[in-house]
Amino acid sequence: MKTLGIIPARYASSRLPGKVIADICGKPLIQWVYERSSRASLLSELVVAVDDERVYDTVKSFGGNVAMTSANHPNGTSRAAEASKSIEADIVVNIQGDEPLISDIMINEVIKLLLDNPEDVAATLVRPVAPEDFHNPGVVKTVFDNDSYALYFSRSLIPYPHTDYNTTVYEHIGIFAYTKEFLLTYAALPETPLAKAESLEQLKVLEHGYKMRVAVTECKEPGFCVDTPEDLERMREYYLKNSGELRAASG
């Protein structure tokens, strides 16, 4: 089966415009994402889906594969769907364009979920949440059933610890794998109330009656999403402290 990784990378951002081409110690953010993603052994092809010539030129400058898409997409999944239309693939992985420490381990894990479960159309990953992030709305929580299908995603704490029962709270990791057929179907589905209320596009999958398989990642590497100027500076500081390891991971 052919697996396609797509990194949606729009130029506009409410808190940090142009962040995908912001410099992180000599490389634009999107180059960090691309190089680390390209290490995933189960990816057949990797493409950055952009909406701006500045991002397009940046990706071209470091030799990345890039596709220009419409500027009028509501989210990254919709942009990934457009980019995938002209590329042969069985499975499409939506890789966040603002995570410079994305792990190839996670990309392989989410692809393997669909390879091992051919009846499924969508898959994603989670990891345990640290107690200090239980009430952080920026950390999306996930609950799933006994068959490892997502029940709900929320910015609120779920499940609520009503008793002393020792249950694990799981954080959703923003990486998705879809069959290409379902991705195109999903992108065309109308918006849904819960997805709007939580501002979590993956809820649209559940609200329309589809299932999303969930697995707990075995990856122990730190995640890092760049949303603000402070995040960008923290990433630069992290690089300076861990430069040797990060150079190796970026090829």
Coordinates of C-alpha atoms in Angstrom, one line a residue:
M1 CA 0.0 0.0 0.0
K2 CA 1.2 3.5 -0.7
T3 CA 1.3 5.9 2.2
L4 CA 1.3 9.6 1.7
G5 CA 2.4 12.1 4.4
I6 CA 0.9 15.6 4.0
I7 CA 2.1 18.6 6.1
P8 CA -0.5 21.4 5.9
A9 CA 1.4 24.7 6.3
R10 CA -0.6 27.9 5.9
Y11 CA 1.1 31.2 6.2
A12 CA -1.5 33.0 8.3
S13 CA -1.7 32.4 12.0
S14 CA -3.7 34.4 14.5
R15 CA -1.0 34.4 17.2
L16 CA 2.1 34.1 15.1
P17 CA 1.8 34.9 11.4
G18 CA 4.3 33.3 9.1
K19 CA 5.3 30.9 11.9
V20 CA 5.9 28.0 9.5
I21 CA 8.8 29.8 7.9
A22 CA 10.1 31.4 11.2
D23 CA 13.8 30.7 11.8
I24 CA 14.8 28.1 14.4
C25 CA 18.6 28.2 14.8
G26 CA 19.3 28.3 11.1
K27 CA 16.3 26.4 9.6
P28 CA 12.7 27.4 9.0
L29 CA 10.2 25.6 11.3
I30 CA 8.7 23.8 8.3
Q31 CA 12.1 22.3 7.4
W32 CA 12.4 20.8 10.9
V33 CA 9.0 19.2 10.5
Y34 CA 9.7 18.0 7.0
E35 CA 13.2 16.5 7.8
R36 CA 12.0 14.7 10.9
S37 CA 8.9 13.4 9.1
S38 CA 10.9 12.1 6.2
R39 CA 12.6 9.6 8.5
A40 CA 9.4 7.6 8.9
S41 CA 10.1 4.3 7.2
L42 CA 6.4 3.6 6.4
L43 CA 5.9 6.8 4.4
S44 CA 6.1 6.3 0.7
E45 CA 5.9 10.0 -0.1
L46 CA 5.9 13.3 1.8
V47 CA 4.4 16.6 0.6
V48 CA 3.9 20.1 2.2
A49 CA 0.5 21.6 1.3
V50 CA 0.8 25.4 1.3
D51 CA -1.3 28.4 0.5
D52 CA 1.3 31.1 0.1
E53 CA 4.2 31.7 -2.3
R54 CA 6.5 32.5 0.6
V55 CA 6.0 29.1 2.2
Y56 CA 6.1 27.4 -1.3
D57 CA 9.5 29.0 -2.0
T58 CA 10.9 28.1 1.5
V59 CA 10.0 24.5 1.0
K60 CA 11.5 24.5 -2.5
S61 CA 14.7 26.1 -1.1
F62 CA 15.5 23.1 1.1
G63 CA 14.5 20.5 -1.6
G64 CA 11.1 19.5 -0.1
N65 CA 8.1 18.4 -2.1
V66 CA 5.4 21.0 -2.1
A67 CA 1.9 21.5 -3.5
M68 CA 0.0 24.8 -3.7
T69 CA -3.5 24.7 -2.4
S70 CA -6.4 27.1 -1.9
A71 CA -6.2 29.7 0.7
N72 CA -9.8 29.1 1.7
H73 CA -9.7 25.9 3.7
P74 CA -11.3 25.8 7.2
N75 CA -8.6 23.5 8.6
G76 CA -5.5 21.4 7.8
T77 CA -7.5 18.3 7.1
S78 CA -9.4 20.0 4.3
R79 CA -6.1 21.3 2.9
A80 CA -4.6 17.8 3.1
A81 CA -7.6 16.4 1.2
E82 CA -7.1 18.9 -1.6
A83 CA -3.4 18.1 -1.9
S84 CA -4.0 14.3 -1.9
K85 CA -6.5 14.4 -4.8
S86 CA -3.7 14.5 -7.4
I87 CA -1.4 12.0 -5.7
E88 CA -1.8 8.2 -5.8
A89 CA -2.1 6.9 -2.2
D90 CA -4.0 4.4 -0.1
I91 CA -3.4 6.0 3.3
V92 CA -2.9 9.7 4.0
V93 CA -1.2 10.9 7.2
N94 CA -2.0 14.5 8.3
I95 CA 1.1 15.8 10.0
Q96 CA 0.9 19.1 11.9
G97 CA 3.1 21.8 10.3
D98 CA 3.9 23.6 13.5
E99 CA 5.5 20.7 15.5
P100 CA 9.3 20.9 14.9
L101 CA 9.9 17.9 17.1
I102 CA 7.5 15.5 15.4
S103 CA 8.7 11.9 15.8
D104 CA 9.0 9.5 12.9
I105 CA 8.1 6.8 15.5
M106 CA 4.6 8.3 15.9
I107 CA 4.1 8.6 12.1
N108 CA 4.9 4.9 11.7
E109 CA 2.6 4.0 14.6
V110 CA -0.4 5.8 13.2
I111 CA 0.2 4.3 9.7
K112 CA 0.5 0.8 11.2
L113 CA -2.9 1.2 12.9
L114 CA -4.5 1.3 9.5
L115 CA -2.3 -1.3 8.0
D116 CA -3.1 -3.7 10.8
N117 CA -6.8 -2.9 10.8
P118 CA -7.9 -2.7 7.2
E119 CA -11.6 -2.3 8.2
D120 CA -10.8 1.1 9.8
V121 CA -10.9 4.5 8.0
A122 CA -9.2 6.8 10.6
A123 CA -6.6 6.5 13.3
T124 CA -4.8 8.7 15.8
L125 CA -2.6 8.6 18.9
V126 CA -2.7 9.5 22.6
R127 CA -0.4 9.6 25.6
P128 CA -0.9 10.0 29.4
V129 CA -1.5 13.5 30.6
A130 CA 0.6 15.0 33.4
P131 CA -1.6 16.1 36.3
E132 CA -0.5 19.7 35.9
D133 CA -2.2 19.7 32.5
F134 CA -5.5 18.2 33.5
H135 CA -7.3 21.6 33.3
N136 CA -5.2 23.1 30.5
P137 CA -7.6 23.7 27.5
G138 CA -4.6 23.6 25.2
V139 CA -4.1 19.9 26.1
V140 CA -6.9 18.0 24.4
K141 CA -8.1 15.0 26.3
T142 CA -9.4 11.8 24.8
V143 CA -11.5 8.8 26.0
F144 CA -11.9 5.6 24.0
D145 CA -13.8 2.4 24.4
N146 CA -12.7 -1.2 25.1
D147 CA -12.1 -1.8 21.3
S148 CA -9.8 1.2 21.2
Y149 CA -12.2 3.5 19.3
A150 CA -12.5 7.2 20.2
L151 CA -15.6 8.1 22.2
Y152 CA -14.9 11.8 22.6
F153 CA -12.2 14.5 22.5
S154 CA -12.4 17.6 24.7
R155 CA -10.5 20.6 26.0
S156 CA -12.1 19.9 29.4
L157 CA -11.0 17.2 31.8
I158 CA -12.4 13.7 30.8
P159 CA -13.1 11.5 32.5
Y160 CA -14.0 13.6 35.5
P161 CA -12.4 12.1 38.6
H162 CA -15.6 11.8 40.6
T163 CA -14.2 9.1 42.9
D164 CA -10.8 7.9 44.0
Y165 CA -10.7 5.4 41.2
N166 CA -7.2 5.6 39.7
T167 CA -7.8 6.1 36.0
T168 CA -5.4 7.5 33.4
V169 CA -6.2 10.7 31.6
Y170 CA -5.0 10.7 28.0
E171 CA -3.8 13.6 25.8
H172 CA -4.6 13.5 22.2
I173 CA -1.6 13.8 19.8
G174 CA -2.5 15.8 16.7
I175 CA -1.6 13.3 14.1
F176 CA -4.1 11.5 12.0
A177 CA -4.1 8.7 9.4
Y178 CA -7.0 8.2 7.0
T179 CA -7.7 6.0 4.1
K180 CA -7.6 8.4 1.1
E181 CA -11.2 7.5 0.2
F182 CA -12.4 8.4 3.7
L183 CA -10.3 11.6 3.8
L184 CA -12.0 12.9 0.7
T185 CA -15.4 12.0 2.1
Y186 CA -14.7 13.5 5.5
A187 CA -13.5 16.8 4.0
A188 CA -16.8 17.2 2.2
L189 CA -19.0 16.5 5.2
P190 CA -20.8 19.5 6.8
E191 CA -19.5 21.0 10.0
T192 CA -20.9 19.7 13.3
P193 CA -22.0 21.3 16.6
L194 CA -19.5 19.6 18.9
A195 CA -16.5 20.2 16.6
K196 CA -17.4 23.9 16.5
A197 CA -18.0 24.1 20.3
E198 CA -14.7 22.4 21.2
S199 CA -12.8 23.8 18.1
L200 CA -11.6 20.2 17.4
E201 CA -12.1 19.2 13.8
Q202 CA -11.7 15.4 14.6
L203 CA -15.1 15.4 16.4
K204 CA -16.7 15.8 13.0
V205 CA -15.7 12.2 12.3
L206 CA -17.5 10.9 15.4
E207 CA -20.5 13.1 15.0
H208 CA -21.1 11.8 11.5
G209 CA -21.1 8.2 12.9
Y210 CA -17.6 7.1 11.8
K211 CA -15.1 5.4 14.0
M212 CA -11.5 6.5 14.8
R213 CA -9.1 4.0 16.1
V214 CA -6.8 5.1 19.0
A215 CA -3.5 3.8 20.3
V216 CA -1.2 4.9 23.1
T217 CA 2.1 5.9 21.6
E218 CA 5.2 4.2 22.7
C219 CA 7.3 7.3 21.8
K220 CA 8.9 9.0 24.8
E221 CA 10.3 11.9 22.8
P222 CA 9.0 15.4 23.9
G223 CA 6.3 17.0 21.8
F224 CA 6.4 20.7 21.0
C225 CA 3.8 22.8 19.2
V226 CA 4.7 26.4 18.1
D227 CA 1.7 28.7 18.5
T228 CA 3.1 31.9 20.0
P229 CA 6.3 34.0 19.9
E230 CA 7.0 32.5 23.4
D231 CA 6.8 29.0 22.0
L232 CA 9.2 29.9 19.2
E233 CA 11.7 31.3 21.7
R234 CA 11.4 28.2 23.9
M235 CA 12.0 26.0 20.9
R236 CA 15.2 27.9 20.0
E237 CA 16.3 27.5 23.6
Y238 CA 15.5 23.8 23.5
Y239 CA 17.6 23.4 20.4
L240 CA 20.6 25.2 21.9
K241 CA 20.5 22.7 24.8
N242 CA 20.0 19.6 22.7
S243 CA 21.6 20.6 19.4
G244 CA 23.6 17.4 18.8
E245 CA 20.6 15.1 19.4
L246 CA 18.3 17.2 17.2
R247 CA 20.8 17.4 14.3
A248 CA 21.0 13.6 14.3
A249 CA 17.2 13.3 14.4
S250 CA 16.8 15.7 11.5
G251 CA 19.2 13.9 9.2

